[in-house]
Amino acid sequence: MDKQAKPDNNTKEHIHTRHIILIPVILVFIFVAVMVVNTSRLTYNVAVLNSGSVIEDRIKNVSSLVENHLNTAENVLQITADSVQHMLISGSTPARIHEFLVEESNNVSEQFGENYFGIYGYVMSKYMDGLNWEPPADYDPKTRDWYIVAKESNGEVAIVPPYYDAQTGSMIISVCRMLSDRQNILSMDVHLDGIQEMAKELTINGKGYGFIMDETGFVIAHTDPENNGKYIDVTTEGTELLEGIKKTGSGTFVTTYENDKSTVYVNGIMNGWYVVMVVSNSELYWEVTRQLLFNAFICFMVFIMIASLYYVAHRNERAYTKQMEEMKLEEQKAAYERKVLELEKDAADASNKAKSDFLANMSHEIRTPMNAIIGMDEMILRESGDPKITKYANNIQSAGKTLLSIVNDILDLSKIESGKMELIPSEYDFASVLNDIVNMTKNKANEKGLRYELNASQDIPSVMYGDEIRIRQIILNVVNNAIKYTAAGKVAIDISFDPENNELKIVVSDTGFGIKQEDLEKLFDSFQRLDETKNRNIEGTGLGLNITKRLAEMMGGSISVESEYGKGSVFSVTVIQKVVDAAPIGNYTERLEKADEKKEDYKPMLVAPNAKVLIVDDNEMNLEVISELMSDTKIRIKTAISGQECLNMVRRERFDIVFLDQMMPGLSGIQTLLTIRRENLCGDTPIIVLTADAIVGAKDAYIREGFADYLSKPVIYSNLEALLVKYLDDSLILSRDQIEAEERKAAEKAAVSGTDAEDKPVVLVINKSPEKLKELKEVLSARYKGVFVKDEAAAEKYLSKHEVEFIIRDGKDA
Ligand code: ADP
């Protein structure tokens, strides 16, 4: 489901971003377009207005030029007419008036140019010409237009409609006036070539055309002179034009001429003349349209550019988003994988935990019966005089211890593999470690007839900080191997310390079987036993070196080996240990040798007949084993089968030490301890936990709970004795002299009892249980004298000198 939903979301998101990008693009475009349209409209209007006013100006200009032109002619004629009028009144002769007209004609053309010429008239009933033109004989001035128009104008200056002078090719008009005497008439011809020049001005940059016409539509001057002298209404369009011009008078109108809309600018001037300009709209506005198109093009280009920029940006963003999405996806994938790994790890951890819990439990389960087996076997060894049984019991002992060490190894390995192996560092005496090593290995070597050498460098710091138990385990593993895999020769242990690197170095060399070159690399693998045929009879699991290597590495060190097959091996182990007290341990080897010499004739023995110890365990056999182990110490031992019974007993009497089993039905060891402490039932009596729990760190956990110490099952007598020595008050422990004195006293007592006056028959009791002895003593005391010995050997010794009535073994008579 999730997988499908994801692309949908992406597409939606993608469409959403596209919209977000499109909106500004469209807005920018609309903005630019509105701006361009507005600007264009403004430009267009300004341009239209401009061209309109330019044209109007032009027309007005031309109009005033034309009017000036005609006004000049009218003024000249007016002045000349007034002068002739005056001459007539003053009685001037016709010759004189003719002479005046000639003079004036010359003056006018001199002053105003060649466009104005020839003042002539009908004066004193005869035709007079300032240019001295001789009219033909049939010439009748009264029939001429100028004469007729002047007469009709009633003394006003009038203009005779233009006519085309075929002779000069020029357009000519005549300006005429009747004098106040209403008889005489003067006229002057004016060339319209000047006006033609003016008409040429009626275009805008060569666009459109213009003309000057009279009210009949006769073209006086046209920008194209070809049209001069024609009537504009010769075509349909011309008729419309003429009508429009006349209707408009002055102003503009639009007409469709030759399928093209044109604007016509008209200005009516004097005499019903019109100055007209016709401009085709398309031509007029072409410039503006071109500008508009250019603007639109620029707008379009701007849009394209913006759109492209947006597109590129969008594409980049998409690529970036895609990249980000991919990265996110990768991250999600990695997170998912991490999660899966975590889950797998959790599952593996859980399974490992289950495994190590199982192993821990199993180890406990195995160690509890093993405790009974080894303990009972120990009892058989002590009590049995039968060499065969002793041999079997010895075999059980050795097999049991081997099984125990295998269980311990497997437990260690499972701890290491589940990463739960923890080092528990504390301060420790290095000499005591050496002591333990020697105690636990030297005899084995000697038993095999091997020379055992320990060379501990004198400058090894006396107190170090590290995991003492694991250091001991490392050294023991390598030394035990050297002893195991050496048939003859020697085992040497060299120990030194490098203060610069805080490195403790243990080198164990032997003259044993050696290891084949090809086997060296698998030496440290777990469950690897080499040279199986040769080593078949040597006990081992192939775990020791693997554990040793891992432990050394956990301590920042390493293990290496050099070996020659058939000659021997050298194992070197290094570990880093902090120095607490750098005072050197001194010559340990010498001390060891001296101690060895002493041991020959003195075997230390703990005897404390005044001490009272309580042992609590739900397993009767365990109680028996531990009690028996302590029998030589003469300590008064009481036992309890449960936590509750223990509480009852400690309420009743005081003990010097309580050994309390942890795993018990009902009240557990810890619960019992807590009740004792809470109710302060036995003061500061040390309570030592008894447990088959061999898990690393268990000891510290128990001590944290309030136990004074820890004794692991199967109980090894040396460990038990060490605890007794440690926790019993010195005053309770007999010195060597006291022991000898006690022994003497007992012997004397025995001798005395042998010559007892009562002469009671003697019963020899062979039993180790103090409880039983006490019981029997009470039963026998009435009739018999009881002699109590702890084993067969003592019984034999006694029997060789004394007579007895009967012997009781384990409560049974013999
Ligand atoms: P094991 O319980 O078999 O002794 P280890 O892991 O301690 O297991 O040793 C693995 C193998 O290495 C042994 O089975 C033995 O073949 C070989 N080995 C170990 N130490 C020595 C030695 N000092 N001399 C010869 N072979 C050795």
PDB file of C-alpha atoms in Angstrom, residues 615-807:
ATOM      1  CA  ILE A 615      25.282 -24.082  56.511  1.00  0.00           C
ATOM      2  CA  VAL A 616      21.984 -23.508  54.757  1.00  0.00           C
ATOM      3  CA  ASP A 617      21.070 -25.466  51.613  1.00  0.00           C
ATOM      4  CA  ASP A 618      17.866 -27.095  50.402  1.00  0.00           C
ATOM      5  CA  ASN A 619      19.896 -30.059  49.139  1.00  0.00           C
ATOM      6  CA  GLU A 620      20.752 -32.473  51.934  1.00  0.00           C
ATOM      7  CA  MET A 621      23.587 -33.971  50.023  1.00  0.00           C
ATOM      8  CA  ASN A 622      25.201 -30.571  49.676  1.00  0.00           C
ATOM      9  CA  LEU A 623      24.872 -30.016  53.395  1.00  0.00           C
ATOM     10  CA  GLU A 624      26.576 -33.318  54.040  1.00  0.00           C
ATOM     11  CA  VAL A 625      29.379 -32.640  51.577  1.00  0.00           C
ATOM     12  CA  ILE A 626      30.219 -29.239  52.981  1.00  0.00           C
ATOM     13  CA  SER A 627      29.999 -30.417  56.581  1.00  0.00           C
ATOM     14  CA  GLU A 628      32.281 -33.305  55.787  1.00  0.00           C
ATOM     15  CA  LEU A 629      34.747 -31.072  53.992  1.00  0.00           C
ATOM     16  CA  MET A 630      35.037 -29.054  57.190  1.00  0.00           C
ATOM     17  CA  SER A 631      35.225 -32.009  59.584  1.00  0.00           C
ATOM     18  CA  ASP A 632      38.994 -31.775  60.070  1.00  0.00           C
ATOM     19  CA  THR A 633      38.660 -28.178  61.164  1.00  0.00           C
ATOM     20  CA  LYS A 634      36.714 -29.324  64.233  1.00  0.00           C
ATOM     21  CA  ILE A 635      34.425 -26.368  63.691  1.00  0.00           C
ATOM     22  CA  ARG A 636      30.999 -26.848  65.257  1.00  0.00           C
ATOM     23  CA  ILE A 637      28.679 -27.138  62.318  1.00  0.00           C
ATOM     24  CA  LYS A 638      24.925 -26.681  62.209  1.00  0.00           C
ATOM     25  CA  THR A 639      22.828 -27.136  59.128  1.00  0.00           C
ATOM     26  CA  ALA A 640      19.454 -25.783  57.978  1.00  0.00           C
ATOM     27  CA  ILE A 641      17.389 -27.147  55.100  1.00  0.00           C
ATOM     28  CA  SER A 642      15.539 -23.903  54.252  1.00  0.00           C
ATOM     29  CA  GLY A 643      15.623 -20.152  54.580  1.00  0.00           C
ATOM     30  CA  GLN A 644      12.913 -20.301  57.195  1.00  0.00           C
ATOM     31  CA  GLU A 645      14.854 -22.821  59.297  1.00  0.00           C
ATOM     32  CA  CYS A 646      17.924 -20.636  58.975  1.00  0.00           C
ATOM     33  CA  LEU A 647      15.950 -17.670  60.343  1.00  0.00           C
ATOM     34  CA  ASN A 648      14.742 -19.750  63.272  1.00  0.00           C
ATOM     35  CA  MET A 649      18.277 -20.880  64.053  1.00  0.00           C
ATOM     36  CA  VAL A 650      19.921 -17.497  63.852  1.00  0.00           C
ATOM     37  CA  ARG A 651      17.204 -16.146  66.121  1.00  0.00           C
ATOM     38  CA  ARG A 652      18.153 -18.831  68.694  1.00  0.00           C
ATOM     39  CA  GLU A 653      21.945 -18.839  68.574  1.00  0.00           C
ATOM     40  CA  ARG A 654      24.900 -16.927  67.337  1.00  0.00           C
ATOM     41  CA  PHE A 655      27.192 -18.170  64.508  1.00  0.00           C
ATOM     42  CA  ASP A 656      30.612 -17.031  63.419  1.00  0.00           C
ATOM     43  CA  ILE A 657      29.848 -17.588  59.713  1.00  0.00           C
ATOM     44  CA  VAL A 658      26.667 -18.454  57.823  1.00  0.00           C
ATOM     45  CA  PHE A 659      26.950 -20.157  54.428  1.00  0.00           C
ATOM     46  CA  LEU A 660      23.658 -19.474  52.703  1.00  0.00           C
ATOM     47  CA  ASP A 661      22.540 -21.148  49.488  1.00  0.00           C
ATOM     48  CA  GLN A 662      20.948 -18.735  47.000  1.00  0.00           C
ATOM     49  CA  MET A 663      18.616 -21.015  45.034  1.00  0.00           C
ATOM     50  CA  MET A 664      16.139 -22.414  47.508  1.00  0.00           C
ATOM     51  CA  PRO A 665      12.403 -23.019  47.333  1.00  0.00           C
ATOM     52  CA  GLY A 666      10.410 -20.777  49.613  1.00  0.00           C
ATOM     53  CA  LEU A 667      12.712 -18.090  50.910  1.00  0.00           C
ATOM     54  CA  SER A 668      15.640 -17.619  48.558  1.00  0.00           C
ATOM     55  CA  GLY A 669      19.107 -16.851  49.864  1.00  0.00           C
ATOM     56  CA  ILE A 670      18.726 -13.149  49.186  1.00  0.00           C
ATOM     57  CA  GLN A 671      15.286 -12.969  50.820  1.00  0.00           C
ATOM     58  CA  THR A 672      16.642 -14.781  53.865  1.00  0.00           C
ATOM     59  CA  LEU A 673      19.625 -12.431  54.000  1.00  0.00           C
ATOM     60  CA  LEU A 674      17.417  -9.370  53.761  1.00  0.00           C
ATOM     61  CA  THR A 675      15.204 -10.607  56.592  1.00  0.00           C
ATOM     62  CA  ILE A 676      18.264 -11.316  58.742  1.00  0.00           C
ATOM     63  CA  ARG A 677      19.638  -7.846  58.086  1.00  0.00           C
ATOM     64  CA  ARG A 678      16.302  -6.129  58.462  1.00  0.00           C
ATOM     65  CA  GLU A 679      15.578  -7.791  61.775  1.00  0.00           C
ATOM     66  CA  ASN A 680      19.231  -7.650  62.783  1.00  0.00           C
ATOM     67  CA  LEU A 681      19.104 -11.320  63.662  1.00  0.00           C
ATOM     68  CA  CYS A 682      22.812 -12.029  63.755  1.00  0.00           C
ATOM     69  CA  GLY A 683      24.708  -8.796  64.183  1.00  0.00           C
ATOM     70  CA  ASP A 684      27.739  -8.562  61.952  1.00  0.00           C
ATOM     71  CA  THR A 685      28.125 -12.278  61.331  1.00  0.00           C
ATOM     72  CA  PRO A 686      29.439 -12.620  57.793  1.00  0.00           C
ATOM     73  CA  ILE A 687      26.910 -14.345  55.522  1.00  0.00           C
ATOM     74  CA  ILE A 688      28.524 -16.005  52.539  1.00  0.00           C
ATOM     75  CA  VAL A 689      26.469 -16.942  49.504  1.00  0.00           C
ATOM     76  CA  LEU A 690      26.671 -20.501  48.268  1.00  0.00           C
ATOM     77  CA  THR A 691      25.812 -20.788  44.641  1.00  0.00           C
ATOM     78  CA  ALA A 692      26.359 -22.762  41.484  1.00  0.00           C
ATOM     79  CA  ASP A 693      25.965 -19.535  39.549  1.00  0.00           C
ATOM     80  CA  ALA A 694      29.230 -19.168  37.655  1.00  0.00           C
ATOM     81  CA  ILE A 695      28.252 -16.150  35.605  1.00  0.00           C
ATOM     82  CA  VAL A 696      30.804 -13.393  35.409  1.00  0.00           C
ATOM     83  CA  GLY A 697      29.865 -10.525  37.633  1.00  0.00           C
ATOM     84  CA  ALA A 698      27.619 -12.704  39.780  1.00  0.00           C
ATOM     85  CA  LYS A 699      30.016 -12.376  42.684  1.00  0.00           C
ATOM     86  CA  ASP A 700      29.839  -8.584  42.622  1.00  0.00           C
ATOM     87  CA  ALA A 701      26.080  -8.685  42.325  1.00  0.00           C
ATOM     88  CA  TYR A 702      25.818 -10.824  45.435  1.00  0.00           C
ATOM     89  CA  ILE A 703      28.210  -8.622  47.332  1.00  0.00           C
ATOM     90  CA  ARG A 704      26.118  -5.635  46.339  1.00  0.00           C
ATOM     91  CA  GLU A 705      23.079  -7.395  47.780  1.00  0.00           C
ATOM     92  CA  GLY A 706      24.825  -7.537  51.167  1.00  0.00           C
ATOM     93  CA  PHE A 707      26.601 -10.903  51.190  1.00  0.00           C
ATOM     94  CA  ALA A 708      30.066 -10.805  52.718  1.00  0.00           C
ATOM     95  CA  ASP A 709      31.520 -13.140  50.102  1.00  0.00           C
ATOM     96  CA  TYR A 710      30.868 -15.822  47.589  1.00  0.00           C
ATOM     97  CA  LEU A 711      31.571 -19.544  47.498  1.00  0.00           C
ATOM     98  CA  SER A 712      30.915 -21.285  44.239  1.00  0.00           C
ATOM     99  CA  LYS A 713      29.650 -24.824  43.943  1.00  0.00           C
ATOM    100  CA  PRO A 714      31.018 -27.442  43.567  1.00  0.00           C
ATOM    101  CA  VAL A 715      32.774 -26.396  46.713  1.00  0.00           C
ATOM    102  CA  ILE A 716      36.539 -26.808  46.498  1.00  0.00           C
ATOM    103  CA  TYR A 717      38.007 -27.280  49.959  1.00  0.00           C
ATOM    104  CA  SER A 718      40.833 -24.782  49.408  1.00  0.00           C
ATOM    105  CA  ASN A 719      38.283 -22.073  48.556  1.00  0.00           C
ATOM    106  CA  LEU A 720      36.183 -22.982  51.571  1.00  0.00           C
ATOM    107  CA  GLU A 721      39.230 -23.000  53.841  1.00  0.00           C
ATOM    108  CA  ALA A 722      40.361 -19.627  52.491  1.00  0.00           C
ATOM    109  CA  LEU A 723      36.981 -18.136  53.368  1.00  0.00           C
ATOM    110  CA  LEU A 724      37.017 -19.668  56.826  1.00  0.00           C
ATOM    111  CA  VAL A 725      40.459 -18.239  57.465  1.00  0.00           C
ATOM    112  CA  LYS A 726      39.369 -14.873  56.141  1.00  0.00           C
ATOM    113  CA  TYR A 727      36.138 -14.540  58.105  1.00  0.00           C
ATOM    114  CA  LEU A 728      36.774 -16.436  61.366  1.00  0.00           C
ATOM    115  CA  ASP A 729      38.132 -14.346  64.176  1.00  0.00           C
ATOM    116  CA  ASP A 730      41.829 -15.060  64.656  1.00  0.00           C
ATOM    117  CA  SER A 731      41.128 -15.951  68.309  1.00  0.00           C
ATOM    118  CA  LEU A 732      38.994 -18.872  67.154  1.00  0.00           C
ATOM    119  CA  ILE A 733      41.741 -20.423  65.002  1.00  0.00           C
ATOM    120  CA  LEU A 734      44.232 -22.610  66.829  1.00  0.00           C
ATOM    121  CA  SER A 735      47.901 -22.027  66.244  1.00  0.00           C
ATOM    122  CA  ARG A 736      50.208 -24.900  65.348  1.00  0.00           C
ATOM    123  CA  ASP A 737      51.327 -25.215  68.954  1.00  0.00           C
ATOM    124  CA  GLN A 738      47.781 -25.242  70.216  1.00  0.00           C
ATOM    125  CA  ILE A 739      46.890 -27.965  67.717  1.00  0.00           C
ATOM    126  CA  GLU A 740      49.810 -30.099  68.843  1.00  0.00           C
ATOM    127  CA  ALA A 741      48.872 -29.562  72.494  1.00  0.00           C
ATOM    128  CA  GLU A 742      45.265 -30.562  71.702  1.00  0.00           C
ATOM    129  CA  GLU A 743      46.466 -33.695  69.923  1.00  0.00           C
ATOM    130  CA  ARG A 744      48.634 -34.603  72.881  1.00  0.00           C
ATOM    131  CA  LYS A 745      45.762 -34.036  75.287  1.00  0.00           C
ATOM    132  CA  ALA A 746      43.489 -36.249  73.221  1.00  0.00           C
ATOM    133  CA  ALA A 747      46.072 -39.021  73.093  1.00  0.00           C
ATOM    134  CA  GLU A 748      46.557 -38.863  76.834  1.00  0.00           C
ATOM    135  CA  LYS A 749      42.825 -38.880  77.378  1.00  0.00           C
ATOM    136  CA  ALA A 750      42.553 -41.905  75.179  1.00  0.00           C
ATOM    137  CA  ALA A 751      45.269 -43.631  77.151  1.00  0.00           C
ATOM    138  CA  VAL A 752      43.554 -42.786  80.406  1.00  0.00           C
ATOM    139  CA  SER A 753      40.175 -43.938  79.184  1.00  0.00           C
ATOM    140  CA  GLY A 754      41.838 -47.243  78.258  1.00  0.00           C
ATOM    141  CA  THR A 755      42.517 -47.867  81.994  1.00  0.00           C
ATOM    142  CA  ASP A 756      39.171 -46.581  82.988  1.00  0.00           C
ATOM    143  CA  ALA A 757      38.330 -47.700  86.597  1.00  0.00           C
ATOM    144  CA  GLU A 758      34.824 -48.419  85.521  1.00  0.00           C
ATOM    145  CA  ASP A 759      36.260 -50.613  82.866  1.00  0.00           C
ATOM    146  CA  LYS A 760      33.315 -50.088  80.553  1.00  0.00           C
ATOM    147  CA  PRO A 761      33.440 -52.022  77.317  1.00  0.00           C
ATOM    148  CA  VAL A 762      34.792 -49.929  74.466  1.00  0.00           C
ATOM    149  CA  VAL A 763      32.752 -49.197  71.344  1.00  0.00           C
ATOM    150  CA  LEU A 764      34.704 -47.866  68.385  1.00  0.00           C
ATOM    151  CA  VAL A 765      32.692 -45.408  66.319  1.00  0.00           C
ATOM    152  CA  ILE A 766      33.871 -44.562  62.811  1.00  0.00           C
ATOM    153  CA  ASN A 767      31.877 -41.606  61.617  1.00  0.00           C
ATOM    154  CA  LYS A 768      32.659 -38.166  60.449  1.00  0.00           C
ATOM    155  CA  SER A 769      29.425 -36.369  61.201  1.00  0.00           C
ATOM    156  CA  PRO A 770      29.764 -34.401  64.407  1.00  0.00           C
ATOM    157  CA  GLU A 771      25.964 -34.485  64.798  1.00  0.00           C
ATOM    158  CA  LYS A 772      25.956 -38.270  64.608  1.00  0.00           C
ATOM    159  CA  LEU A 773      28.867 -38.531  67.011  1.00  0.00           C
ATOM    160  CA  LYS A 774      27.127 -36.313  69.492  1.00  0.00           C
ATOM    161  CA  GLU A 775      23.976 -38.396  69.182  1.00  0.00           C
ATOM    162  CA  LEU A 776      25.855 -41.703  69.629  1.00  0.00           C
ATOM    163  CA  LYS A 777      27.842 -40.368  72.541  1.00  0.00           C
ATOM    164  CA  GLU A 778      24.664 -39.654  74.421  1.00  0.00           C
ATOM    165  CA  VAL A 779      23.179 -43.079  73.608  1.00  0.00           C
ATOM    166  CA  LEU A 780      26.328 -45.017  74.473  1.00  0.00           C
ATOM    167  CA  SER A 781      27.536 -43.143  77.525  1.00  0.00           C
ATOM    168  CA  ALA A 782      25.434 -45.160  80.002  1.00  0.00           C
ATOM    169  CA  ARG A 783      26.890 -48.561  79.189  1.00  0.00           C
ATOM    170  CA  TYR A 784      29.872 -48.081  76.978  1.00  0.00           C
ATOM    171  CA  LYS A 785      32.893 -45.988  76.614  1.00  0.00           C
ATOM    172  CA  GLY A 786      32.811 -44.579  73.126  1.00  0.00           C
ATOM    173  CA  VAL A 787      35.995 -44.090  71.134  1.00  0.00           C
ATOM    174  CA  PHE A 788      35.379 -41.945  68.125  1.00  0.00           C
ATOM    175  CA  VAL A 789      37.563 -41.992  65.032  1.00  0.00           C
ATOM    176  CA  LYS A 790      36.943 -40.330  61.766  1.00  0.00           C
ATOM    177  CA  ASP A 791      38.176 -42.953  59.315  1.00  0.00           C
ATOM    178  CA  GLU A 792      39.256 -46.529  58.774  1.00  0.00           C
ATOM    179  CA  ALA A 793      42.938 -45.693  58.997  1.00  0.00           C
ATOM    180  CA  ALA A 794      42.514 -44.175  62.465  1.00  0.00           C
ATOM    181  CA  ALA A 795      40.333 -47.133  63.452  1.00  0.00           C
ATOM    182  CA  GLU A 796      43.022 -49.573  62.317  1.00  0.00           C
ATOM    183  CA  LYS A 797      45.615 -47.638  64.271  1.00  0.00           C
ATOM    184  CA  TYR A 798      43.414 -47.777  67.390  1.00  0.00           C
ATOM    185  CA  LEU A 799      42.545 -51.463  66.940  1.00  0.00           C
ATOM    186  CA  SER A 800      46.234 -52.370  66.671  1.00  0.00           C
ATOM    187  CA  LYS A 801      46.653 -51.291  70.307  1.00  0.00           C
ATOM    188  CA  HIS A 802      43.217 -51.745  71.911  1.00  0.00           C
ATOM    189  CA  GLU A 803      40.438 -54.258  72.390  1.00  0.00           C
ATOM    190  CA  VAL A 804      36.949 -53.145  71.473  1.00  0.00           C
ATOM    191  CA  GLU A 805      33.495 -54.521  72.184  1.00  0.00           C
ATOM    192  CA  PHE A 806      32.167 -53.604  68.795  1.00  0.00           C
ATOM    193  CA  ILE A 807      32.606 -51.105  66.012  1.00  0.00           C
TER     194      ILE A 807
END
